[in-house]
PDB file of C-alpha atoms and ligand atoms in Angstrom:
ATOM      1  CA  UNK A  24      16.897 -66.081 -38.850  1.00  0.00           C
ATOM      2  CA  UNK A  25      18.993 -63.807 -36.599  1.00  0.00           C
ATOM      3  CA  UNK A  26      19.821 -60.217 -37.505  1.00  0.00           C
ATOM      4  CA  UNK A  27      23.261 -60.999 -38.852  1.00  0.00           C
ATOM      5  CA  UNK A  28      21.959 -63.757 -41.128  1.00  0.00           C
ATOM      6  CA  UNK A  29      19.291 -61.400 -42.419  1.00  0.00           C
ATOM      7  CA  UNK A  30      21.833 -58.612 -43.007  1.00  0.00           C
ATOM      8  CA  UNK A  31      24.261 -60.972 -44.733  1.00  0.00           C
ATOM      9  CA  UNK A  32      21.526 -62.394 -46.978  1.00  0.00           C
ATOM     10  CA  UNK A  33      20.364 -58.902 -47.835  1.00  0.00           C
ATOM     11  CA  UNK A  34      23.883 -57.715 -48.700  1.00  0.00           C
ATOM     12  CA  UNK A  35      24.416 -60.771 -50.911  1.00  0.00           C
ATOM     13  CA  UNK A  36      21.045 -60.335 -52.608  1.00  0.00           C
ATOM     14  CA  UNK A  37      21.877 -56.724 -53.455  1.00  0.00           C
ATOM     15  CA  UNK A  38      25.447 -57.408 -54.549  1.00  0.00           C
ATOM     16  CA  UNK A  39      26.431 -56.981 -58.154  1.00  0.00           C
ATOM     17  CA  UNK A  40      29.809 -58.619 -57.606  1.00  0.00           C
ATOM     18  CA  UNK A  41      30.257 -60.876 -54.595  1.00  0.00           C
ATOM     19  CA  UNK A  42      33.433 -62.867 -54.037  1.00  0.00           C
ATOM     20  CA  UNK A  43      34.613 -65.226 -51.314  1.00  0.00           C
ATOM     21  CA  UNK A  44      37.980 -65.461 -49.593  1.00  0.00           C
ATOM     22  CA  UNK A  45      38.320 -68.783 -47.834  1.00  0.00           C
ATOM     23  CA  UNK A  46      40.744 -70.260 -45.326  1.00  0.00           C
ATOM     24  CA  UNK A  47      41.302 -73.525 -43.526  1.00  0.00           C
ATOM     25  CA  UNK A  48      38.110 -73.180 -41.451  1.00  0.00           C
ATOM     26  CA  UNK A  49      35.884 -73.975 -44.425  1.00  0.00           C
ATOM     27  CA  UNK A  50      37.538 -77.388 -44.747  1.00  0.00           C
ATOM     28  CA  UNK A  51      37.476 -78.174 -41.015  1.00  0.00           C
ATOM     29  CA  UNK A  52      34.124 -79.937 -41.349  1.00  0.00           C
ATOM     30  CA  UNK A  53      35.639 -82.097 -44.084  1.00  0.00           C
ATOM     31  CA  UNK A  54      38.086 -83.410 -41.479  1.00  0.00           C
ATOM     32  CA  UNK A  55      41.072 -81.302 -42.522  1.00  0.00           C
ATOM     33  CA  UNK A  56      42.672 -79.589 -39.510  1.00  0.00           C
ATOM     34  CA  UNK A  57      43.190 -75.830 -39.486  1.00  0.00           C
ATOM     35  CA  UNK A  58      46.687 -74.385 -39.093  1.00  0.00           C
ATOM     36  CA  UNK A  59      46.517 -72.352 -35.904  1.00  0.00           C
ATOM     37  CA  UNK A  60      45.132 -73.096 -32.458  1.00  0.00           C
ATOM     38  CA  UNK A  61      45.772 -75.960 -30.050  1.00  0.00           C
ATOM     39  CA  UNK A  62      45.034 -78.773 -32.475  1.00  0.00           C
ATOM     40  CA  UNK A  63      46.254 -76.880 -35.527  1.00  0.00           C
ATOM     41  CA  UNK A  64      48.767 -78.348 -37.968  1.00  0.00           C
ATOM     42  CA  UNK A  65      51.445 -75.818 -37.003  1.00  0.00           C
ATOM     43  CA  UNK A  66      51.239 -76.931 -33.363  1.00  0.00           C
ATOM     44  CA  UNK A  67      52.596 -80.368 -34.274  1.00  0.00           C
ATOM     45  CA  UNK A  68      54.646 -79.263 -37.272  1.00  0.00           C
ATOM     46  CA  UNK A  69      56.221 -75.845 -36.633  1.00  0.00           C
ATOM     47  CA  UNK A  70      56.281 -73.902 -39.906  1.00  0.00           C
ATOM     48  CA  UNK A  71      59.962 -73.002 -39.497  1.00  0.00           C
ATOM     49  CA  UNK A  72      60.763 -76.720 -39.665  1.00  0.00           C
ATOM     50  CA  UNK A  73      58.142 -77.883 -42.167  1.00  0.00           C
ATOM     51  CA  UNK A  74      56.690 -75.070 -44.215  1.00  0.00           C
ATOM     52  CA  UNK A  75      59.434 -72.705 -45.282  1.00  0.00           C
ATOM     53  CA  UNK A  76      61.299 -72.960 -48.536  1.00  0.00           C
ATOM     54  CA  UNK A  77      64.544 -72.803 -46.527  1.00  0.00           C
ATOM     55  CA  UNK A  78      63.453 -75.881 -44.525  1.00  0.00           C
ATOM     56  CA  UNK A  79      62.669 -77.739 -47.759  1.00  0.00           C
ATOM     57  CA  UNK A  80      66.069 -76.962 -49.228  1.00  0.00           C
ATOM     58  CA  UNK A  81      67.796 -77.801 -45.947  1.00  0.00           C
ATOM     59  CA  UNK A  82      65.955 -81.050 -45.185  1.00  0.00           C
ATOM     60  CA  UNK A  83      63.926 -82.009 -48.259  1.00  0.00           C
ATOM     61  CA  UNK A  84      63.125 -85.565 -47.147  1.00  0.00           C
ATOM     62  CA  UNK A  85      61.737 -84.496 -43.763  1.00  0.00           C
ATOM     63  CA  UNK A  86      59.608 -81.710 -45.245  1.00  0.00           C
ATOM     64  CA  UNK A  87      58.562 -83.935 -48.145  1.00  0.00           C
ATOM     65  CA  UNK A  88      57.238 -86.582 -45.720  1.00  0.00           C
ATOM     66  CA  UNK A  89      55.158 -83.923 -43.945  1.00  0.00           C
ATOM     67  CA  UNK A  90      53.563 -82.777 -47.207  1.00  0.00           C
ATOM     68  CA  UNK A  91      52.943 -86.398 -48.251  1.00  0.00           C
ATOM     69  CA  UNK A  92      51.150 -86.990 -44.959  1.00  0.00           C
ATOM     70  CA  UNK A  93      49.034 -83.874 -45.470  1.00  0.00           C
ATOM     71  CA  UNK A  94      48.303 -84.811 -49.066  1.00  0.00           C
ATOM     72  CA  UNK A  95      47.267 -88.334 -47.997  1.00  0.00           C
ATOM     73  CA  UNK A  96      44.945 -86.908 -45.343  1.00  0.00           C
ATOM     74  CA  UNK A  97      43.326 -84.479 -47.783  1.00  0.00           C
ATOM     75  CA  UNK A  98      42.809 -87.221 -50.363  1.00  0.00           C
ATOM     76  CA  UNK A  99      40.680 -89.130 -47.885  1.00  0.00           C
ATOM     77  CA  UNK A 100      38.367 -86.117 -47.389  1.00  0.00           C
ATOM     78  CA  UNK A 101      35.371 -84.818 -49.279  1.00  0.00           C
ATOM     79  CA  UNK A 102      33.978 -81.321 -49.766  1.00  0.00           C
ATOM     80  CA  UNK A 103      31.359 -80.343 -47.198  1.00  0.00           C
ATOM     81  CA  UNK A 104      28.119 -78.364 -47.310  1.00  0.00           C
ATOM     82  CA  UNK A 105      30.044 -75.062 -47.097  1.00  0.00           C
ATOM     83  CA  UNK A 106      32.041 -75.795 -50.255  1.00  0.00           C
ATOM     84  CA  UNK A 107      28.901 -76.955 -52.051  1.00  0.00           C
ATOM     85  CA  UNK A 108      26.983 -73.837 -51.002  1.00  0.00           C
ATOM     86  CA  UNK A 109      29.648 -71.576 -52.556  1.00  0.00           C
ATOM     87  CA  UNK A 110      29.589 -73.643 -55.761  1.00  0.00           C
ATOM     88  CA  UNK A 111      25.787 -73.332 -55.860  1.00  0.00           C
ATOM     89  CA  UNK A 112      25.965 -69.564 -55.334  1.00  0.00           C
ATOM     90  CA  UNK A 113      28.399 -69.297 -58.236  1.00  0.00           C
ATOM     91  CA  UNK A 114      26.176 -71.453 -60.456  1.00  0.00           C
ATOM     92  CA  UNK A 115      23.228 -69.170 -59.642  1.00  0.00           C
ATOM     93  CA  UNK A 116      25.279 -66.131 -60.665  1.00  0.00           C
ATOM     94  CA  UNK A 117      25.402 -64.857 -57.070  1.00  0.00           C
ATOM     95  CA  UNK A 118      29.140 -65.289 -56.574  1.00  0.00           C
ATOM     96  CA  UNK A 119      31.859 -64.204 -59.015  1.00  0.00           C
ATOM     97  CA  UNK A 120      34.445 -66.642 -57.655  1.00  0.00           C
ATOM     98  CA  UNK A 121      36.450 -67.947 -54.746  1.00  0.00           C
ATOM     99  CA  UNK A 122      39.912 -66.866 -53.706  1.00  0.00           C
ATOM    100  CA  UNK A 123      41.184 -69.662 -51.505  1.00  0.00           C
ATOM    101  CA  UNK A 124      44.210 -69.917 -49.278  1.00  0.00           C
ATOM    102  CA  UNK A 125      43.575 -73.658 -49.066  1.00  0.00           C
ATOM    103  CA  UNK A 126      45.631 -76.135 -51.051  1.00  0.00           C
ATOM    104  CA  UNK A 127      43.175 -79.006 -50.602  1.00  0.00           C
ATOM    105  CA  UNK A 128      41.246 -78.760 -53.899  1.00  0.00           C
ATOM    106  CA  UNK A 129      37.893 -78.979 -52.050  1.00  0.00           C
ATOM    107  CA  UNK A 130      36.283 -76.013 -53.841  1.00  0.00           C
ATOM    108  CA  UNK A 131      37.092 -77.471 -57.237  1.00  0.00           C
ATOM    109  CA  UNK A 132      35.817 -80.890 -56.118  1.00  0.00           C
ATOM    110  CA  UNK A 133      32.570 -79.260 -54.977  1.00  0.00           C
ATOM    111  CA  UNK A 134      32.051 -77.729 -58.408  1.00  0.00           C
ATOM    112  CA  UNK A 135      33.284 -74.147 -57.991  1.00  0.00           C
ATOM    113  CA  UNK A 136      34.600 -73.064 -61.373  1.00  0.00           C
ATOM    114  CA  UNK A 137      36.310 -69.752 -60.694  1.00  0.00           C
ATOM    115  CA  UNK A 138      38.812 -70.624 -58.011  1.00  0.00           C
ATOM    116  CA  UNK A 139      41.976 -68.638 -57.460  1.00  0.00           C
ATOM    117  CA  UNK A 140      44.524 -70.893 -55.765  1.00  0.00           C
ATOM    118  CA  UNK A 141      46.290 -68.200 -53.799  1.00  0.00           C
ATOM    119  CA  UNK A 142      48.609 -70.631 -51.994  1.00  0.00           C
ATOM    120  CA  UNK A 143      48.813 -73.269 -54.728  1.00  0.00           C
ATOM    121  CA  UNK A 144      47.508 -76.831 -54.735  1.00  0.00           C
ATOM    122  CA  UNK A 145      48.871 -79.816 -52.798  1.00  0.00           C
ATOM    123  CA  UNK A 146      47.732 -82.163 -55.558  1.00  0.00           C
ATOM    124  CA  UNK A 147      50.483 -80.928 -57.889  1.00  0.00           C
ATOM    125  CA  UNK A 148      54.271 -81.021 -57.985  1.00  0.00           C
ATOM    126  CA  UNK A 149      56.446 -78.384 -59.589  1.00  0.00           C
ATOM    127  CA  UNK A 150      60.109 -78.442 -60.547  1.00  0.00           C
ATOM    128  CA  UNK A 151      62.149 -75.842 -58.699  1.00  0.00           C
ATOM    129  CA  UNK A 152      64.298 -75.223 -61.779  1.00  0.00           C
ATOM    130  CA  UNK A 153      62.329 -75.673 -65.026  1.00  0.00           C
ATOM    131  CA  UNK A 154      58.834 -75.189 -63.481  1.00  0.00           C
ATOM    132  CA  UNK A 155      57.609 -78.444 -65.050  1.00  0.00           C
ATOM    133  CA  UNK A 156      54.379 -79.278 -63.251  1.00  0.00           C
ATOM    134  CA  UNK A 157      52.752 -82.671 -62.756  1.00  0.00           C
ATOM    135  CA  UNK A 158      49.966 -84.170 -60.656  1.00  0.00           C
ATOM    136  CA  UNK A 159      51.115 -85.420 -57.277  1.00  0.00           C
ATOM    137  CA  UNK A 160      50.056 -89.058 -57.274  1.00  0.00           C
ATOM    138  CA  UNK A 161      50.674 -89.903 -53.661  1.00  0.00           C
ATOM    139  CA  UNK A 162      50.230 -93.650 -54.228  1.00  0.00           C
ATOM    140  CA  UNK A 163      53.308 -93.636 -56.482  1.00  0.00           C
ATOM    141  CA  UNK A 164      55.561 -91.509 -54.307  1.00  0.00           C
ATOM    142  CA  UNK A 165      58.285 -92.804 -52.036  1.00  0.00           C
ATOM    143  CA  UNK A 166      59.867 -91.238 -48.970  1.00  0.00           C
ATOM    144  CA  UNK A 167      62.420 -89.331 -51.014  1.00  0.00           C
ATOM    145  CA  UNK A 168      61.694 -85.865 -52.302  1.00  0.00           C
ATOM    146  CA  UNK A 169      61.031 -86.267 -56.045  1.00  0.00           C
ATOM    147  CA  UNK A 170      63.299 -85.147 -58.870  1.00  0.00           C
ATOM    148  CA  UNK A 171      62.157 -83.681 -62.146  1.00  0.00           C
ATOM    149  CA  UNK A 172      62.015 -86.199 -65.025  1.00  0.00           C
ATOM    150  CA  UNK A 173      63.131 -83.451 -67.411  1.00  0.00           C
ATOM    151  CA  UNK A 174      66.025 -81.746 -65.614  1.00  0.00           C
ATOM    152  CA  UNK A 175      66.602 -83.886 -62.488  1.00  0.00           C
ATOM    153  CA  UNK A 176      66.243 -80.888 -60.162  1.00  0.00           C
ATOM    154  CA  UNK A 177      64.383 -81.178 -56.875  1.00  0.00           C
ATOM    155  CA  UNK A 178      60.610 -80.858 -57.240  1.00  0.00           C
ATOM    156  CA  UNK A 179      58.316 -79.489 -54.552  1.00  0.00           C
ATOM    157  CA  UNK A 180      54.627 -79.634 -53.785  1.00  0.00           C
ATOM    158  CA  UNK A 181      53.062 -76.796 -55.788  1.00  0.00           C
ATOM    159  CA  UNK A 182      52.146 -74.893 -52.632  1.00  0.00           C
ATOM    160  CA  UNK A 183      53.388 -71.515 -51.499  1.00  0.00           C
ATOM    161  CA  UNK A 184      55.806 -72.155 -48.661  1.00  0.00           C
ATOM    162  CA  UNK A 185      56.760 -69.374 -46.273  1.00  0.00           C
ATOM    163  CA  UNK A 186      59.493 -67.333 -47.908  1.00  0.00           C
ATOM    164  CA  UNK A 187      58.033 -67.787 -51.404  1.00  0.00           C
ATOM    165  CA  UNK A 188      56.051 -65.336 -53.492  1.00  0.00           C
ATOM    166  CA  UNK A 189      52.391 -65.778 -54.339  1.00  0.00           C
ATOM    167  CA  UNK A 190      52.129 -66.905 -57.999  1.00  0.00           C
ATOM    168  CA  UNK A 191      51.926 -63.673 -60.019  1.00  0.00           C
ATOM    169  CA  UNK A 192      48.754 -64.591 -61.900  1.00  0.00           C
ATOM    170  CA  UNK A 193      46.881 -65.621 -58.742  1.00  0.00           C
ATOM    171  CA  UNK A 194      47.988 -62.435 -57.003  1.00  0.00           C
ATOM    172  CA  UNK A 195      46.905 -60.110 -59.798  1.00  0.00           C
ATOM    173  CA  UNK A 196      43.569 -61.894 -60.354  1.00  0.00           C
ATOM    174  CA  UNK A 197      42.818 -61.898 -56.622  1.00  0.00           C
ATOM    175  CA  UNK A 198      43.684 -58.227 -56.278  1.00  0.00           C
ATOM    176  CA  UNK A 199      41.478 -57.358 -59.232  1.00  0.00           C
ATOM    177  CA  UNK A 200      38.580 -59.299 -57.702  1.00  0.00           C
ATOM    178  CA  UNK A 201      39.101 -57.579 -54.360  1.00  0.00           C
ATOM    179  CA  UNK A 202      39.060 -54.178 -56.053  1.00  0.00           C
ATOM    180  CA  UNK A 203      35.950 -54.914 -58.124  1.00  0.00           C
ATOM    181  CA  UNK A 204      33.706 -56.700 -55.625  1.00  0.00           C
ATOM    182  CA  UNK A 205      30.995 -54.961 -53.677  1.00  0.00           C
ATOM    183  CA  UNK A 206      30.621 -57.820 -51.176  1.00  0.00           C
ATOM    184  CA  UNK A 207      33.403 -60.042 -49.880  1.00  0.00           C
ATOM    185  CA  UNK A 208      32.615 -63.136 -47.853  1.00  0.00           C
ATOM    186  CA  UNK A 209      35.601 -63.838 -45.602  1.00  0.00           C
ATOM    187  CA  UNK A 210      35.195 -67.446 -44.498  1.00  0.00           C
ATOM    188  CA  UNK A 211      37.123 -69.562 -42.012  1.00  0.00           C
ATOM    189  CA  UNK A 212      40.355 -67.627 -41.984  1.00  0.00           C
ATOM    190  CA  UNK A 213      42.310 -66.062 -39.153  1.00  0.00           C
ATOM    191  CA  UNK A 214      43.382 -63.454 -41.751  1.00  0.00           C
ATOM    192  CA  UNK A 215      46.866 -63.361 -40.296  1.00  0.00           C
ATOM    193  CA  UNK A 216      48.894 -64.322 -43.326  1.00  0.00           C
ATOM    194  CA  UNK A 217      49.794 -61.659 -45.864  1.00  0.00           C
ATOM    195  CA  UNK A 218      49.272 -60.861 -48.659  1.00  0.00           C
ATOM    196  CA  UNK A 219      45.994 -62.854 -48.434  1.00  0.00           C
ATOM    197  CA  UNK A 220      44.938 -60.833 -45.400  1.00  0.00           C
ATOM    198  CA  UNK A 221      45.370 -57.671 -47.448  1.00  0.00           C
ATOM    199  CA  UNK A 222      42.552 -58.671 -49.824  1.00  0.00           C
ATOM    200  CA  UNK A 223      39.612 -57.868 -47.511  1.00  0.00           C
ATOM    201  CA  UNK A 224      41.303 -54.576 -46.695  1.00  0.00           C
ATOM    202  CA  UNK A 225      41.567 -53.791 -50.395  1.00  0.00           C
ATOM    203  CA  UNK A 226      37.911 -54.714 -50.879  1.00  0.00           C
ATOM    204  CA  UNK A 227      36.847 -52.593 -47.936  1.00  0.00           C
ATOM    205  CA  UNK A 228      38.828 -49.570 -49.030  1.00  0.00           C
ATOM    206  CA  UNK A 229      37.117 -49.853 -52.424  1.00  0.00           C
ATOM    207  CA  UNK A 230      33.724 -49.692 -50.757  1.00  0.00           C
ATOM    208  CA  UNK A 231      32.834 -53.386 -50.405  1.00  0.00           C
ATOM    209  CA  UNK A 232      30.815 -54.811 -47.528  1.00  0.00           C
ATOM    210  CA  UNK A 233      32.723 -57.488 -45.627  1.00  0.00           C
ATOM    211  CA  UNK A 234      30.739 -60.463 -44.358  1.00  0.00           C
ATOM    212  CA  UNK A 235      32.784 -62.678 -42.067  1.00  0.00           C
ATOM    213  CA  UNK A 236      31.780 -66.291 -41.409  1.00  0.00           C
ATOM    214  CA  UNK A 237      33.744 -67.936 -38.617  1.00  0.00           C
ATOM    215  CA  UNK A 238      33.224 -70.038 -35.526  1.00  0.00           C
ATOM    216  CA  UNK A 239      35.195 -67.436 -33.526  1.00  0.00           C
ATOM    217  CA  UNK A 240      35.793 -63.733 -33.743  1.00  0.00           C
ATOM    218  CA  UNK A 241      39.208 -62.973 -35.216  1.00  0.00           C
ATOM    219  CA  UNK A 242      41.689 -60.108 -34.881  1.00  0.00           C
ATOM    220  CA  UNK A 243      40.077 -58.861 -38.021  1.00  0.00           C
ATOM    221  CA  UNK A 244      36.440 -58.828 -36.824  1.00  0.00           C
ATOM    222  CA  UNK A 245      36.258 -55.652 -34.776  1.00  0.00           C
ATOM    223  CA  UNK A 246      38.504 -53.708 -37.139  1.00  0.00           C
ATOM    224  CA  UNK A 247      37.177 -54.662 -40.562  1.00  0.00           C
ATOM    225  CA  UNK A 248      34.052 -56.784 -40.563  1.00  0.00           C
ATOM    226  CA  UNK A 249      30.690 -55.229 -41.389  1.00  0.00           C
ATOM    227  CA  UNK A 250      28.546 -58.314 -40.756  1.00  0.00           C
ATOM    228  CA  UNK A 251      29.798 -61.178 -38.597  1.00  0.00           C
ATOM    229  CA  UNK A 252      27.943 -64.480 -38.909  1.00  0.00           C
ATOM    230  CA  UNK A 253      29.150 -66.786 -36.174  1.00  0.00           C
ATOM    231  CA  UNK A 254      29.032 -70.509 -36.841  1.00  0.00           C
ATOM    232  CA  UNK A 255      30.537 -73.357 -38.795  1.00  0.00           C
ATOM    233  CA  UNK A 256      30.807 -72.604 -42.504  1.00  0.00           C
ATOM    234  CA  UNK A 257      29.109 -75.918 -43.291  1.00  0.00           C
ATOM    235  CA  UNK A 258      25.971 -74.644 -41.552  1.00  0.00           C
ATOM    236  CA  UNK A 259      26.097 -70.913 -42.246  1.00  0.00           C
ATOM    237  CA  UNK A 260      26.811 -71.003 -45.982  1.00  0.00           C
ATOM    238  CA  UNK A 261      23.967 -73.363 -46.989  1.00  0.00           C
ATOM    239  CA  UNK A 262      21.563 -71.121 -45.053  1.00  0.00           C
ATOM    240  CA  UNK A 263      22.879 -68.027 -46.817  1.00  0.00           C
ATOM    241  CA  UNK A 264      22.737 -69.790 -50.195  1.00  0.00           C
ATOM    242  CA  UNK A 265      19.150 -70.907 -49.674  1.00  0.00           C
ATOM    243  CA  UNK A 266      18.131 -67.416 -48.569  1.00  0.00           C
ATOM    244  CA  UNK A 267      19.309 -66.202 -51.974  1.00  0.00           C
ATOM    245  CA  UNK A 268      17.027 -68.516 -53.935  1.00  0.00           C
TER     246      UNK A 268
HETATM  247  P1  OAD B 309      44.011 -70.637 -39.653  1.00  0.00           P
HETATM  248  O1  OAD B 309      44.252 -71.984 -39.052  1.00  0.00           O
HETATM  249  O2  OAD B 309      44.947 -69.548 -39.312  1.00  0.00           O
HETATM  250  O3  OAD B 309      42.545 -70.109 -39.266  1.00  0.00           O
HETATM  251  C1  OAD B 309      41.425 -70.939 -39.400  1.00  0.00           C
HETATM  252  C2  OAD B 309      40.194 -70.115 -39.035  1.00  0.00           C
HETATM  253  O4  OAD B 309      39.063 -70.932 -39.280  1.00  0.00           O
HETATM  254  C3  OAD B 309      40.119 -69.669 -37.587  1.00  0.00           C
HETATM  255  O5  OAD B 309      39.781 -68.294 -37.545  1.00  0.00           O
HETATM  256  C4  OAD B 309      38.987 -70.525 -36.997  1.00  0.00           C
HETATM  257  O6  OAD B 309      38.262 -69.851 -35.974  1.00  0.00           O
HETATM  258  C5  OAD B 309      38.132 -70.755 -38.219  1.00  0.00           C
HETATM  259  N1  OAD B 309      37.295 -71.975 -38.203  1.00  0.00           N
HETATM  260  C6  OAD B 309      37.564 -73.184 -37.667  1.00  0.00           C
HETATM  261  N2  OAD B 309      36.589 -74.055 -37.940  1.00  0.00           N
HETATM  262  C7  OAD B 309      35.661 -73.392 -38.670  1.00  0.00           C
HETATM  263  C8  OAD B 309      34.421 -73.751 -39.275  1.00  0.00           C
HETATM  264  N3  OAD B 309      33.931 -74.981 -39.184  1.00  0.00           N
HETATM  265  N4  OAD B 309      33.742 -72.790 -39.961  1.00  0.00           N
HETATM  266  C9  OAD B 309      34.223 -71.527 -40.057  1.00  0.00           C
HETATM  267  N5  OAD B 309      35.385 -71.131 -39.513  1.00  0.00           N
HETATM  268  C10 OAD B 309      36.099 -72.044 -38.836  1.00  0.00           C
HETATM  269  O7  OAD B 309      43.909 -70.863 -41.235  1.00  0.00           O
HETATM  270  P2  OAD B 309      44.058 -69.794 -42.410  1.00  0.00           P
HETATM  271  O8  OAD B 309      43.543 -68.476 -42.011  1.00  0.00           O
HETATM  272  O9  OAD B 309      43.510 -70.432 -43.616  1.00  0.00           O
HETATM  273  O10 OAD B 309      49.446 -70.856 -45.574  1.00  0.00           O
HETATM  274  O11 OAD B 309      45.604 -69.715 -42.550  1.00  0.00           O
HETATM  275  C11 OAD B 309      46.139 -68.926 -43.595  1.00  0.00           C
HETATM  276  C12 OAD B 309      47.395 -69.532 -44.118  1.00  0.00           C
HETATM  277  O12 OAD B 309      48.280 -69.762 -43.024  1.00  0.00           O
HETATM  278  C13 OAD B 309      47.230 -70.900 -44.742  1.00  0.00           C
HETATM  279  O13 OAD B 309      46.847 -70.833 -46.107  1.00  0.00           O
HETATM  280  C14 OAD B 309      48.590 -71.488 -44.619  1.00  0.00           C
HETATM  281  C15 OAD B 309      48.909 -71.045 -43.208  1.00  0.00           C
HETATM  282  O14 OAD B 309      50.217 -70.880 -42.904  1.00  0.00           O
HETATM  283  C16 OAD B 309      50.412 -71.575 -46.158  1.00  0.00           C
HETATM  284  O15 OAD B 309      50.636 -72.730 -45.894  1.00  0.00           O
HETATM  285  C17 OAD B 309      51.172 -70.799 -47.179  1.00  0.00           C
END
């Protein structure tokens, strides 16, 4: 075990309240592409055209088809060893919960129980007027952006598009967790999108140790991270989880 693994295991063993903040990198080994980088989703689908609320209102059918494609892709994927390791750590009482920026439902599918969906969930639809929510059953959806059965207003995938606020409950719960934790695992995120990227900063300024798990160093690493464990989350997290047993 290298020094950083040992330090990370030690910090987690001594933690009284550990939480995880996850990003797209944790789902990469499930076959779900990350957002940034050469083969990232935003390379093919620029966010200004496909991921802002303005784009959805301007061209709902085009943006709807993009989200359907993403939803279809995610539905064909399964949680990986990284997701399962976090669920196991929670079941052992070693992890308070997961704050995820991902909308892919992989943590829940792996058995994590305390999951804060910071950016929503691509498996749900929500009405833009009456807030009626329903599961997004992709097999029943056509190419047209759906309308609410109750009020006939345009519905949208229940994900936070650029230009929208984080759901108030998710934001307040995530902030509270960041303030209370003494260890935060920051996993597979470029930590470039706010307010999610603020959470490790909040944790750090409240005295928490930040353990970053990523295949690459990020902008965040040299400034914030206490312990950097380099490697794929699907390999690193099971090793950390087993070191806790
Ligand atoms: P990014 O695509 O910005 O970053 C993914 C990170 O995962 C990078 O730092 C990679 O180095 C790392 N990574 C890749 N494979 C990995 C692996 N197997 N194990 C560990 N790390 C790995 O994704 P996010 O940071 O999640 O928001 O992006 C944040 C938000 O920006 C997303 O939630 C999304 C996007 O715009 C919305 O759609 C609202």
